[in-house]
Structure formats: C-alpha cells, structure tokens
Short mmCIF file of C-alpha atoms and ligand atoms in Angstrom, two decimals:
data_model
loop_
_atom_site.label_atom_id
_atom_site.label_comp_id
_atom_site.label_asym_id
_atom_site.label_seq_id
_atom_site.Cartn_x
_atom_site.Cartn_y
_atom_site.Cartn_z
CA MET T 1 -22.32 17.21 -22.06
CA ALA T 2 -25.02 15.13 -23.78
CA ALA T 3 -22.74 12.09 -23.73
CA ALA T 4 -21.88 12.63 -20.06
CA LEU T 5 -25.56 12.86 -19.16
CA GLU T 6 -26.38 9.73 -21.14
CA ARG T 7 -23.56 7.94 -19.33
CA ALA T 8 -24.84 9.21 -15.98
CA ARG T 9 -28.31 7.86 -16.81
CA LEU T 10 -26.86 4.44 -17.60
CA GLU T 11 -24.79 4.43 -14.41
CA THR T 12 -27.84 5.48 -12.39
CA ALA T 13 -29.85 2.61 -13.83
CA ARG T 14 -27.04 0.18 -13.07
CA LEU T 15 -26.59 1.46 -9.51
CA THR T 16 -30.33 1.45 -8.88
CA ALA T 17 -30.59 -2.14 -10.11
CA GLU T 18 -27.81 -3.06 -7.68
CA GLY T 19 -29.70 -1.47 -4.80
CA ILE T 20 -27.24 1.39 -4.34
CA ARG T 21 -28.89 4.06 -2.22
CA GLY T 22 -26.47 6.95 -2.52
CA VAL T 23 -23.27 8.17 -4.10
CA ALA T 24 -20.51 9.65 -1.93
CA LEU T 25 -18.85 12.57 -3.73
CA SER T 26 -15.55 13.10 -2.01
CA TRP T 27 -12.42 15.19 -2.22
CA VAL T 28 -9.40 15.70 -0.02
CA ASP T 29 -8.84 19.09 1.57
CA ASN T 30 -5.58 20.91 2.23
CA ALA T 31 -5.42 19.40 5.72
CA GLY T 32 -5.35 15.95 4.11
CA VAL T 33 -8.82 15.13 5.40
CA GLY T 34 -11.31 13.46 3.09
CA ARG T 35 -14.56 15.45 2.98
CA VAL T 36 -17.82 14.36 1.41
CA LYS T 37 -21.24 15.32 0.14
CA THR T 38 -23.63 12.59 -0.91
CA VAL T 39 -26.57 12.41 -3.28
CA PRO T 40 -29.29 9.79 -3.52
CA THR T 41 -28.58 7.56 -6.50
CA ALA T 42 -31.47 9.09 -8.44
CA ARG T 43 -29.76 12.52 -8.32
CA LEU T 44 -26.50 11.38 -9.87
CA VAL T 45 -27.54 12.66 -13.30
CA GLU T 46 -28.31 16.06 -11.81
CA ALA T 47 -24.93 16.08 -10.05
CA VAL T 48 -23.19 15.36 -13.36
CA ARG T 49 -25.20 18.08 -15.09
CA ALA T 50 -24.94 20.91 -12.58
CA GLY T 51 -22.64 19.77 -9.80
CA VAL T 52 -23.32 19.80 -6.07
CA GLY T 53 -22.78 22.88 -3.90
CA MET T 54 -19.92 23.20 -1.44
CA SER T 55 -18.29 26.17 0.21
CA PRO T 56 -14.74 27.12 -0.84
CA VAL T 57 -13.99 27.63 2.85
CA PHE T 58 -13.04 23.94 3.04
CA ASP T 59 -9.76 24.94 1.39
CA VAL T 60 -8.79 26.50 4.71
CA PHE T 61 -10.15 23.82 7.03
CA VAL T 62 -7.62 22.60 9.57
CA VAL T 63 -7.15 19.03 10.82
CA ASP T 64 -9.24 19.70 13.96
CA ASP T 65 -12.08 21.21 11.85
CA SER T 66 -11.23 24.74 12.90
CA ILE T 67 -11.08 27.21 10.03
CA THR T 68 -8.31 29.57 9.08
CA THR T 69 -8.14 32.08 6.27
CA SER T 70 -5.87 32.96 3.35
CA PRO T 71 -5.41 35.88 0.95
CA HIS T 72 -7.65 34.41 -1.76
CA ILE T 73 -9.86 31.93 0.06
CA GLY T 74 -11.61 31.98 3.41
CA GLY T 75 -14.72 33.38 5.03
CA PRO T 76 -18.38 32.53 4.66
CA ASP T 77 -18.99 33.84 1.16
CA GLY T 78 -19.23 32.05 -2.15
CA ASP T 79 -19.99 28.55 -3.30
CA LEU T 80 -18.47 25.92 -5.58
CA ARG T 81 -19.87 23.07 -7.61
CA LEU T 82 -18.57 19.53 -7.16
CA PHE T 83 -18.64 17.42 -10.32
CA PRO T 84 -18.26 13.64 -9.90
CA ASP T 85 -15.83 11.89 -12.23
CA LEU T 86 -17.81 8.98 -13.66
CA ASP T 87 -14.62 7.29 -14.88
CA ALA T 88 -13.78 6.65 -11.24
CA LEU T 89 -17.32 5.78 -10.06
CA THR T 90 -17.08 2.70 -7.86
CA VAL T 91 -19.61 0.64 -5.97
CA LEU T 92 -18.13 0.40 -2.50
CA ALA T 93 -17.68 -3.11 -1.22
CA GLY T 94 -16.97 -2.02 2.36
CA GLN T 95 -19.90 0.39 2.69
CA PRO T 96 -22.98 -1.59 1.69
CA ASP T 97 -25.34 0.12 -0.72
CA TRP T 98 -23.07 3.09 -1.34
CA ALA T 99 -21.11 4.12 -4.41
CA TRP T 100 -18.28 6.65 -4.51
CA ALA T 101 -16.81 9.09 -7.00
CA PRO T 102 -14.06 11.70 -6.58
CA VAL T 103 -14.98 15.21 -7.66
CA ASP T 104 -13.49 18.14 -9.52
CA ARG T 105 -14.41 21.54 -8.18
CA TYR T 106 -15.66 24.41 -10.36
CA ASP T 107 -17.11 27.83 -9.61
CA GLN T 108 -20.73 28.64 -10.36
CA ARG T 109 -19.86 29.89 -13.85
CA GLY T 110 -18.28 26.57 -14.74
CA VAL T 111 -14.69 27.82 -14.43
CA PRO T 112 -12.25 25.41 -12.74
CA HIS T 113 -11.77 26.40 -9.11
CA PRO T 114 -8.15 27.62 -8.95
CA ALA T 115 -7.55 25.71 -5.71
CA CYS T 116 -8.98 22.38 -6.93
CA GLN T 117 -6.28 19.90 -5.96
CA ARG T 118 -7.45 17.20 -8.35
CA GLN T 119 -7.35 19.54 -11.34
CA PHE T 120 -3.89 20.69 -10.26
CA ALA T 121 -2.75 17.06 -10.44
CA ARG T 122 -4.33 16.75 -13.87
CA ARG T 123 -2.72 19.98 -15.11
CA MET T 124 0.72 18.78 -14.04
CA THR T 125 0.13 15.40 -15.70
CA ALA T 126 -0.77 17.24 -18.90
CA ARG T 127 2.38 19.36 -18.54
CA ALA T 128 4.38 16.12 -18.61
CA GLY T 129 2.40 15.07 -21.66
CA GLU T 130 3.49 18.26 -23.45
CA ARG T 131 7.04 16.91 -23.12
CA ASP T 132 5.95 13.50 -24.42
CA LEU T 133 6.37 12.06 -20.96
CA THR T 134 3.91 9.76 -19.25
CA LEU T 135 3.98 9.00 -15.57
CA LYS T 136 2.87 5.98 -13.64
CA ALA T 137 2.39 6.36 -9.94
CA GLY T 138 1.24 4.38 -6.95
CA PHE T 139 0.81 5.16 -3.26
CA GLU T 140 1.46 2.61 -0.55
CA THR T 141 -1.07 2.60 2.26
CA GLU T 142 0.11 1.92 5.79
CA TRP T 143 -2.29 1.89 8.73
CA VAL T 144 -2.54 0.73 12.32
CA VAL T 145 -5.44 -1.29 13.73
CA VAL T 146 -6.55 -0.79 17.32
CA ARG T 147 -9.55 -1.70 19.43
CA PRO T 148 -11.91 1.20 20.15
CA SER T 149 -11.16 2.75 23.52
CA ASP T 150 -12.54 5.74 25.40
CA ASP T 151 -9.44 6.60 27.39
CA GLY T 152 -7.07 6.96 24.44
CA GLU T 153 -5.18 3.78 25.35
CA LEU T 154 -3.84 1.98 22.29
CA VAL T 155 -4.99 -1.63 22.45
CA TYR T 156 -3.81 -3.66 19.48
CA PRO T 157 -5.94 -6.60 18.33
CA THR T 158 -2.80 -8.46 17.32
CA ARG T 159 0.38 -9.09 19.25
CA GLY T 160 2.27 -10.81 16.47
CA PRO T 161 5.77 -9.64 15.57
CA ALA T 162 6.67 -7.18 12.81
CA TYR T 163 6.02 -8.72 9.38
CA GLY T 164 4.96 -11.75 11.44
CA MET T 165 2.98 -14.66 10.14
CA ALA T 166 1.28 -14.62 13.56
CA ARG T 167 -0.39 -11.30 12.75
CA LEU T 168 -1.91 -12.81 9.65
CA ALA T 169 -3.15 -15.81 11.63
CA GLU T 170 -4.69 -13.58 14.32
CA LEU T 171 -6.48 -11.32 11.84
CA ALA T 172 -6.90 -13.61 8.82
CA GLY T 173 -10.64 -12.96 8.48
CA TYR T 174 -10.25 -9.20 8.69
CA LEU T 175 -7.33 -9.04 6.26
CA GLY T 176 -9.10 -11.38 3.87
CA ASP T 177 -12.08 -9.03 3.91
CA VAL T 178 -9.79 -6.08 3.16
CA LEU T 179 -8.38 -7.94 0.14
CA ASP T 180 -11.82 -9.03 -1.04
CA ALA T 181 -13.30 -5.55 -0.81
CA LEU T 182 -10.45 -4.04 -2.80
CA VAL T 183 -10.46 -6.72 -5.46
CA VAL T 184 -14.26 -6.59 -5.89
CA GLN T 185 -13.89 -2.85 -6.54
CA GLY T 186 -11.46 -3.57 -9.35
CA VAL T 187 -8.40 -2.40 -7.42
CA GLU T 188 -5.34 -4.35 -8.50
CA VAL T 189 -3.69 -5.23 -5.20
CA LEU T 190 -0.02 -6.14 -5.40
CA GLN T 191 0.60 -7.03 -1.75
CA LEU T 192 -0.80 -6.90 1.75
CA HIS T 193 1.54 -7.44 4.69
CA PRO T 194 1.99 -6.84 8.41
CA GLU T 195 4.32 -3.85 8.90
CA TYR T 196 6.84 -2.97 11.58
CA ALA T 197 4.87 -1.02 14.20
CA PRO T 198 2.37 -2.71 16.55
CA GLY T 199 -0.92 -3.40 14.79
CA GLN T 200 0.42 -2.00 11.52
CA PHE T 201 -0.33 -3.30 8.03
CA GLU T 202 0.32 -2.19 4.46
CA VAL T 203 -1.38 -2.54 1.10
CA SER T 204 0.24 -1.69 -2.22
CA VAL T 205 -1.58 -1.41 -5.52
CA ALA T 206 -0.61 -1.46 -9.19
CA PRO T 207 0.69 1.75 -10.75
CA ALA T 208 -1.70 4.00 -12.63
CA ASP T 209 -1.72 7.46 -14.18
CA PRO T 210 -1.10 10.09 -11.49
CA VAL T 211 -4.67 11.29 -10.95
CA ARG T 212 -5.93 7.73 -10.86
CA ALA T 213 -3.16 6.86 -8.39
CA ALA T 214 -4.36 9.64 -6.09
CA ASP T 215 -7.98 8.48 -6.50
CA LEU T 216 -6.85 4.97 -5.63
CA SER T 217 -5.09 6.21 -2.53
CA VAL T 218 -8.44 7.64 -1.38
CA LEU T 219 -10.43 4.58 -2.38
CA VAL T 220 -8.00 2.14 -0.75
CA ARG T 221 -8.02 4.13 2.49
CA GLU T 222 -11.81 4.42 2.63
CA THR T 223 -12.17 0.73 1.88
CA ILE T 224 -9.76 -0.20 4.66
CA ARG T 225 -11.58 2.19 6.98
CA SER T 226 -14.98 0.61 6.32
CA VAL T 227 -13.82 -2.97 6.57
CA THR T 228 -11.89 -2.21 9.76
CA LEU T 229 -14.90 -0.56 11.38
CA ALA T 230 -17.14 -3.44 10.31
CA HIS T 231 -14.81 -5.76 12.23
CA GLY T 232 -15.18 -3.63 15.35
CA PHE T 233 -11.66 -2.16 15.12
CA THR T 234 -10.49 1.41 14.62
CA PRO T 235 -8.12 2.24 11.74
CA LEU T 236 -5.45 4.88 12.37
CA PHE T 237 -3.95 6.57 9.32
CA GLY T 238 -2.07 9.40 11.05
CA PRO T 239 1.67 9.75 10.41
CA ALA T 240 2.45 9.16 14.10
CA VAL T 241 0.39 6.70 16.10
CA GLU T 242 2.76 6.41 19.04
CA ALA T 243 4.84 9.55 19.40
CA ASP T 244 8.16 7.75 19.57
CA GLY T 245 7.43 4.75 17.38
CA VAL T 246 7.61 3.89 13.70
CA GLY T 247 4.85 5.77 11.93
CA ASN T 248 2.61 5.38 8.91
CA GLY T 249 4.18 6.34 5.60
CA SER T 250 2.43 6.94 2.30
CA HIS T 251 5.33 6.33 -0.03
CA LEU T 252 4.91 7.44 -3.62
CA HIS T 253 6.23 5.20 -6.39
CA LEU T 254 6.86 6.82 -9.75
CA SER T 255 8.10 5.77 -13.13
CA LEU T 256 8.59 7.89 -16.22
CA TRP T 257 7.63 6.58 -19.64
CA GLN T 258 8.17 7.64 -23.24
CA ASP T 259 6.88 5.83 -26.32
CA GLY T 260 5.84 2.90 -24.17
CA ARG T 261 9.31 2.56 -22.65
CA ASN T 262 10.02 2.80 -18.94
CA LEU T 263 12.81 5.38 -18.64
CA CYS T 264 13.74 4.05 -15.19
CA ALA T 265 14.46 0.56 -16.56
CA ASP T 266 17.76 -0.78 -17.94
CA GLY T 267 19.73 1.86 -16.10
CA MET T 268 18.15 5.23 -15.67
CA SER T 269 17.82 7.27 -18.88
CA PRO T 270 19.08 10.90 -18.82
CA LEU T 271 15.46 12.12 -18.84
CA ALA T 272 14.55 9.98 -15.83
CA GLU T 273 17.70 11.12 -14.08
CA ALA T 274 16.88 14.78 -14.72
CA PHE T 275 13.33 14.26 -13.47
CA LEU T 276 14.46 12.58 -10.26
CA ALA T 277 17.15 15.21 -9.76
CA GLY T 278 14.41 17.85 -9.95
CA VAL T 279 12.40 16.00 -7.31
CA LEU T 280 15.46 15.56 -5.11
CA ARG T 281 16.36 19.25 -5.32
CA GLU T 282 12.87 20.36 -4.32
CA LEU T 283 12.43 17.85 -1.47
CA PRO T 284 12.66 20.32 1.44
CA ALA T 285 9.71 22.27 -0.03
CA LEU T 286 7.90 19.12 -1.19
CA LEU T 287 8.10 17.86 2.36
CA ALA T 288 5.54 20.48 3.43
CA VAL T 289 3.18 18.94 0.86
CA GLY T 290 3.96 15.27 1.51
CA ALA T 291 4.51 15.51 5.28
CA PRO T 292 2.16 18.40 6.04
CA SER T 293 1.32 17.93 9.74
CA PRO T 294 3.34 18.69 12.85
CA ALA T 295 2.75 14.98 13.54
CA SER T 296 4.62 14.15 10.33
CA TYR T 297 7.85 15.23 12.00
CA LEU T 298 7.38 12.79 14.85
CA ARG T 299 7.49 10.08 12.21
CA LEU T 300 10.37 11.61 10.25
CA GLN T 301 13.20 10.27 12.38
CA PRO T 302 16.44 8.67 11.19
CA SER T 303 16.77 4.90 10.95
CA ARG T 304 13.03 4.22 10.79
CA TRP T 305 12.80 3.72 7.02
CA ALA T 306 10.96 7.03 6.70
CA GLY T 307 13.65 8.48 4.38
CA VAL T 308 14.69 11.66 6.17
CA TYR T 309 17.80 12.41 4.12
CA GLN T 310 17.87 14.46 0.94
CA CYS T 311 19.70 11.87 -1.10
CA TRP T 312 18.98 8.95 -3.35
CA GLY T 313 20.21 5.40 -3.20
CA VAL T 314 19.68 2.15 -5.04
CA GLU T 315 17.28 0.11 -2.90
CA ASN T 316 18.29 2.27 0.07
CA ARG T 317 15.37 2.46 2.53
CA GLU T 318 16.89 5.36 4.48
CA ALA T 319 17.23 7.62 1.43
CA ALA T 320 14.27 9.93 0.80
CA LEU T 321 14.48 8.80 -2.83
CA ARG T 322 14.89 5.05 -3.17
CA PHE T 323 15.64 3.88 -6.68
CA VAL T 324 14.18 0.47 -7.48
CA PRO T 325 15.97 -0.83 -10.59
CA GLY T 326 13.50 -3.65 -11.32
CA TRP T 327 14.50 -7.26 -11.36
CA HIS T 328 15.45 -10.00 -13.71
CA GLU T 329 11.96 -11.27 -14.54
CA ASP T 330 10.39 -7.82 -14.57
CA PRO T 331 12.80 -5.05 -15.63
CA GLY T 332 9.80 -2.84 -16.51
CA ALA T 333 8.95 -2.60 -12.81
CA ALA T 334 11.82 -0.15 -12.26
CA ASN T 335 10.69 2.97 -10.41
CA ALA T 336 11.63 5.56 -7.84
CA GLU T 337 10.03 5.69 -4.41
CA VAL T 338 9.66 8.91 -2.44
CA LYS T 339 9.69 7.59 1.10
CA CYS T 340 9.38 10.70 3.23
CA PHE T 341 5.67 11.30 2.51
CA ASP T 342 2.86 10.24 4.83
CA PRO T 343 -0.93 9.77 4.92
CA ALA T 344 -1.65 13.29 6.20
CA ALA T 345 -0.80 14.49 2.70
CA ASN T 346 -3.36 15.30 0.05
CA PRO T 347 -2.38 12.75 -2.64
CA TYR T 348 -3.43 15.04 -5.49
CA LEU T 349 -1.14 17.79 -4.23
CA VAL T 350 1.62 15.23 -3.81
CA VAL T 351 1.52 13.94 -7.38
CA GLY T 352 1.04 17.43 -8.83
CA SER T 353 3.92 18.94 -6.87
CA VAL T 354 6.28 16.06 -7.50
CA ILE T 355 5.59 16.19 -11.23
CA ALA T 356 6.15 19.97 -11.26
CA ALA T 357 9.50 19.51 -9.49
CA GLY T 358 10.52 16.65 -11.77
CA LEU T 359 9.67 18.53 -14.95
CA ALA T 360 11.75 21.50 -13.81
CA GLY T 361 14.63 19.02 -13.50
CA VAL T 362 13.94 17.82 -17.05
CA ASP T 363 13.78 21.37 -18.43
CA GLU T 364 17.08 22.23 -16.75
CA GLY T 365 18.78 18.94 -17.63
CA LEU T 366 19.71 18.33 -13.98
CA ARG T 367 21.98 15.47 -12.99
CA LEU T 368 21.76 13.36 -9.85
CA PRO T 369 24.60 13.40 -7.33
CA GLU T 370 26.29 10.11 -6.45
CA PRO T 371 23.91 7.59 -4.85
CA VAL T 372 24.26 7.01 -1.13
CA ALA T 373 24.69 3.46 0.17
CA GLY T 374 24.00 2.55 3.78
CA ASP T 375 22.25 4.58 6.45
CA PRO T 376 22.92 8.29 5.74
CA VAL T 377 22.76 8.82 9.50
CA HIS T 378 26.50 8.23 9.28
CA GLU T 379 26.94 11.15 6.89
CA GLY T 380 26.03 13.65 9.58
CA LYS T 381 23.47 16.44 9.47
CA GLU T 382 24.31 17.80 6.06
CA LEU T 383 21.69 15.86 4.12
CA ARG T 384 18.98 15.96 6.77
CA LEU T 385 15.59 17.10 5.46
CA PRO T 386 13.62 19.68 7.49
CA GLU T 387 13.02 18.44 11.03
CA SER T 388 9.86 20.42 11.66
CA LEU T 389 6.88 21.72 9.76
CA ASP T 390 8.15 25.26 10.41
CA GLU T 391 11.29 24.40 8.45
CA SER T 392 9.59 22.67 5.54
CA LEU T 393 6.95 25.40 5.36
CA ALA T 394 9.74 27.98 5.07
CA ALA T 395 11.17 26.00 2.14
CA PHE T 396 7.70 25.70 0.61
CA ALA T 397 7.00 29.43 1.00
CA ALA T 398 10.29 30.17 -0.78
CA SER T 399 9.59 27.77 -3.66
CA THR T 400 8.71 29.84 -6.71
CA LEU T 401 8.55 26.55 -8.59
CA LEU T 402 5.65 25.27 -6.47
CA ARG T 403 3.99 28.69 -6.27
CA ASP T 404 3.97 28.97 -10.07
CA ALA T 405 2.77 25.39 -10.51
CA MET T 406 -0.05 25.60 -7.98
CA GLY T 407 -1.10 29.17 -8.61
CA ALA T 408 -1.46 31.69 -5.81
CA PRO T 409 -4.93 30.75 -4.48
CA LEU T 410 -4.02 27.08 -3.92
CA PHE T 411 -0.48 27.83 -2.79
CA GLU T 412 -1.58 30.43 -0.24
CA ALA T 413 -4.52 28.40 1.09
CA PHE T 414 -2.27 25.38 1.51
CA ALA T 415 0.38 27.43 3.33
CA ALA T 416 -2.28 28.99 5.57
CA VAL T 417 -3.46 25.57 6.71
CA ARG T 418 0.13 24.59 7.52
CA ARG T 419 0.55 27.76 9.57
CA ALA T 420 -2.70 27.08 11.39
CA GLU T 421 -1.57 23.55 12.24
CA ILE T 422 1.76 24.83 13.52
CA ASP T 423 -0.15 27.24 15.78
CA LEU T 424 -2.62 24.56 16.82
CA PHE T 425 0.08 22.24 18.15
CA ARG T 426 2.68 24.78 19.24
CA GLY T 427 4.27 23.80 22.53
CA GLN T 428 2.32 20.54 22.82
CA ASP T 429 4.18 17.43 23.77
CA PRO T 430 4.60 14.72 21.12
CA GLY T 431 2.17 12.33 22.81
CA ARG T 432 -0.64 14.84 22.56
CA ILE T 433 0.16 15.71 18.95
CA ALA T 434 0.10 12.03 17.98
CA ALA T 435 -3.14 11.43 19.91
CA ALA T 436 -4.84 14.47 18.35
CA THR T 437 -3.98 13.52 14.78
CA ARG T 438 -3.70 9.75 14.43
CA GLY T 439 -7.44 9.20 13.97
CA ARG T 440 -8.19 12.24 11.83
CA TYR T 441 -7.14 11.09 8.36
N1 LIG Z 501 6.50 2.76 8.20
C1 LIG Z 501 7.62 3.33 7.53
C2 LIG Z 501 7.37 4.80 7.29
O1 LIG Z 501 7.09 5.51 8.19
C3 LIG Z 501 7.95 2.64 6.22
C4 LIG Z 501 8.32 1.20 6.29
C5 LIG Z 501 8.62 0.69 4.88
O2 LIG Z 501 9.70 0.93 4.36
O3 LIG Z 501 7.71 0.15 4.28
O4 LIG Z 501 7.45 5.29 6.21
MG1 MG Z 502 5.87 -0.14 4.36
#
C-alpha cells in the first residue's frame, strides 16, 4: 500500500503540473454502458487509499437506466469502493484537462466484489497462467458518425462509398484528430478505415494482455466519443444503427502464447486448437455475453460479415470464428477473431468468458471440426447461432461452465439484465429497438 500511495502522490503531482482538473474513474456495467465517478486531481491519492463509493445496484442497471434486480444483487442497500488502476491512468487527449483510470470494485471490508467484471477478467487470465498459457487480445472498434438531430433522422456527415477514399477526404480533419488523440495517449493504433455502413469507421489497436485489451476498448471508445463530439458530430456505438443495415461489431482477436511462442502461428498447435474448440463449443452461450442486447440480433444476420454461424474458417468472414494464419513477413501475427460480438458487450466479461471457454477446451483436449470455406449460409440452418437474445440467454443460463467461471452473483446479475432488456423491447419493431439503443453505448 505504501508504494501505491507514493505512486499516487507522484501521479497527482504530474497531473497537477499538466493542469489536469479531475480523474474519471470508470467501469462498464452489465448492460455494456460505461459508468463513471470522478474525483478532483488532488483526491487521487485518497481514491487509491480508500476507494470511491458506488452502489452495487449498478450491476443490475439496464440500458435505458431502469433498474432490475437479481438473487444476490439489487435494491438500495450497500455500497462498494472503486479503486483506480494507476497502471492504466491516462491523460485524456479528447477531453481537455481530464485524466481517466479504470477501476476494480471491492466491498467496504476490502474484499473483491464478486460481480466485479474487471477482476473476473483478471481471474480468468490468471487461470490461463496456471496452465503456462498467455493470451494476447485486441478489440476492434466500429462506430457510425451522424450529425446531431432532434427528430431521430440519421444524417451522415459523409456520403462517400464503403471503404471509400472519399470518406477520408470528407472527414480528414476529424479522422486525423481521432488518430492524434489515440496516439498521444500511448495507444498503438494499427489501422483506421471507413467501414461498410453509411458513416461507419473502424479503428484497430495492437494486441495486449486481456485486461489491458478490455481497458483499451473503453479508452478507444471514449476517445472517439470525445473527438466526435468536439467536431459537432454524434458517435453511435450501438450494434444496430439502422435496423436492417450492417451494424457495428466489436470483434475480439485472440492469440495464445507459451514460452514466448505464438501457438496460433506456423499451423495451429494442439493447445491452440483445443482452446479455440472450447470457444467454438460455447459460442451459443458466449453470444449472450458478446451480443447482449436485443439490438445485437438485428445486426446478427447472415452475409453481413457479422459471423452468425457456429463454425470456424481460415480467413472466412462469415464464420463466427475466423482464423487468421499470419502472413509471410509476420507469421507471429496469427490469431483467431471472434466476429459475432458487438459494442453492447462488456469487454471484461467478453475476455473473461472466452478465456474460461477456451481453457475448458484445453483441459478436455477438444479438437476443432473441419474448417468451413465460403458463406455458411449455403450449409443451411444447422450451424446458425442463436437468432434472438431469448435463445442465447437460454444457452447462457444452461452453461455451468460460465456459471462456475463467473460465480453466482455476477452470473445471475448479468442474466437478470438480459431478461430485463428482453422485457424492455418485447414486441417493439426493429426500427424502435435500433433507435433506442444505438446512442446508449
Ligand atoms: N460491421 C461488421 C459487423 O457487424 C463487420 C465488418 C468487418 O468484417 O469488419 O461485425
Ligand atoms: Mg470491421
């Protein structure tokens, strides 16, 4: 503790010298919404020492800010302490004079909160470590830019074609500012490009350890949000922006390492195969975690590169699990991409759950089926992943693997939020579901 406090004092001095007024302490709830408490810079040391108070009821917050309940968590009682992780402390380039740090949540006795998503991700990473396995992960960030409008009309500030050079020309200043802000924050950006849907763009970043990858997913999104707003635009991170269009994905890239060697490179090693087979087997249940909103299932349509089939394929963009074998100059870049996940997901729950599923595959020595080439739409319904949140939630509820990994309080609170979102949008037409969710994340 003494070392942490000394570090906090040094960081406070540095932030104060830079004119930073406050530190945003944020976490992502089970609805996939980023929530925040802030402290003035001078109170950072105190926040590191004793945490900052926050009700556990946020574990059962729903995407529209209504509140549900669950067997272990819910109701007005109790309080938690949020502890900022100084390793991830970042001066925000897009929000002048603010810094940010993700938090871990503890109870008032200093015991880890059983439903803390970030500590769940860390526990699962450590579980891999017990098997001498290291993971590298990275989330892609897709988003849509629109002009603010009061009547819900979607007005795109760019008319350029998909992946079109014209989109870059139209929004060069804005996109340059997005790049700058990320790079200044020390985020290693791999690419930025116009995506398929109107007004859609994507940023990808370098792989990192799983918890860091989830932190980065938050930081990248908040950076894009700030820069977009500063340019007078509105960023939309929901899975479905237009009900019947291509949506926003949040694909997860993963590679498995042992003794400094990428087990996905040079042909998949048996361990990597077993891991990916574990992920593939659990996908229907994982879908509730990675595609957790009723809006997610508007996006999850065949032939839109959203990966709606429970199969894997080499560089197959319609398989839920796309294997990327690396390339001649960079064989170490080999990885697997889970394509069916979207930005409504809590990234900490995503990495934790995927690791849990993969390690079960390792423990059982699972093998992958034959890879699928071409659009699996031609294989018929057999491989189709759940087509609604009701279906994926049923798979999730039946997953003893995920229940054991998460622990009952987190598992039940997460399921309760899914149920509440099903109820919230029951019977609503797709246009209304997309409109109600696209700006919430
Ligand atoms: N936007 C697509 C999705 O919903 C992904 C496009 C791509 O493959 O990058 O996941
Ligand atoms: Mg993309």
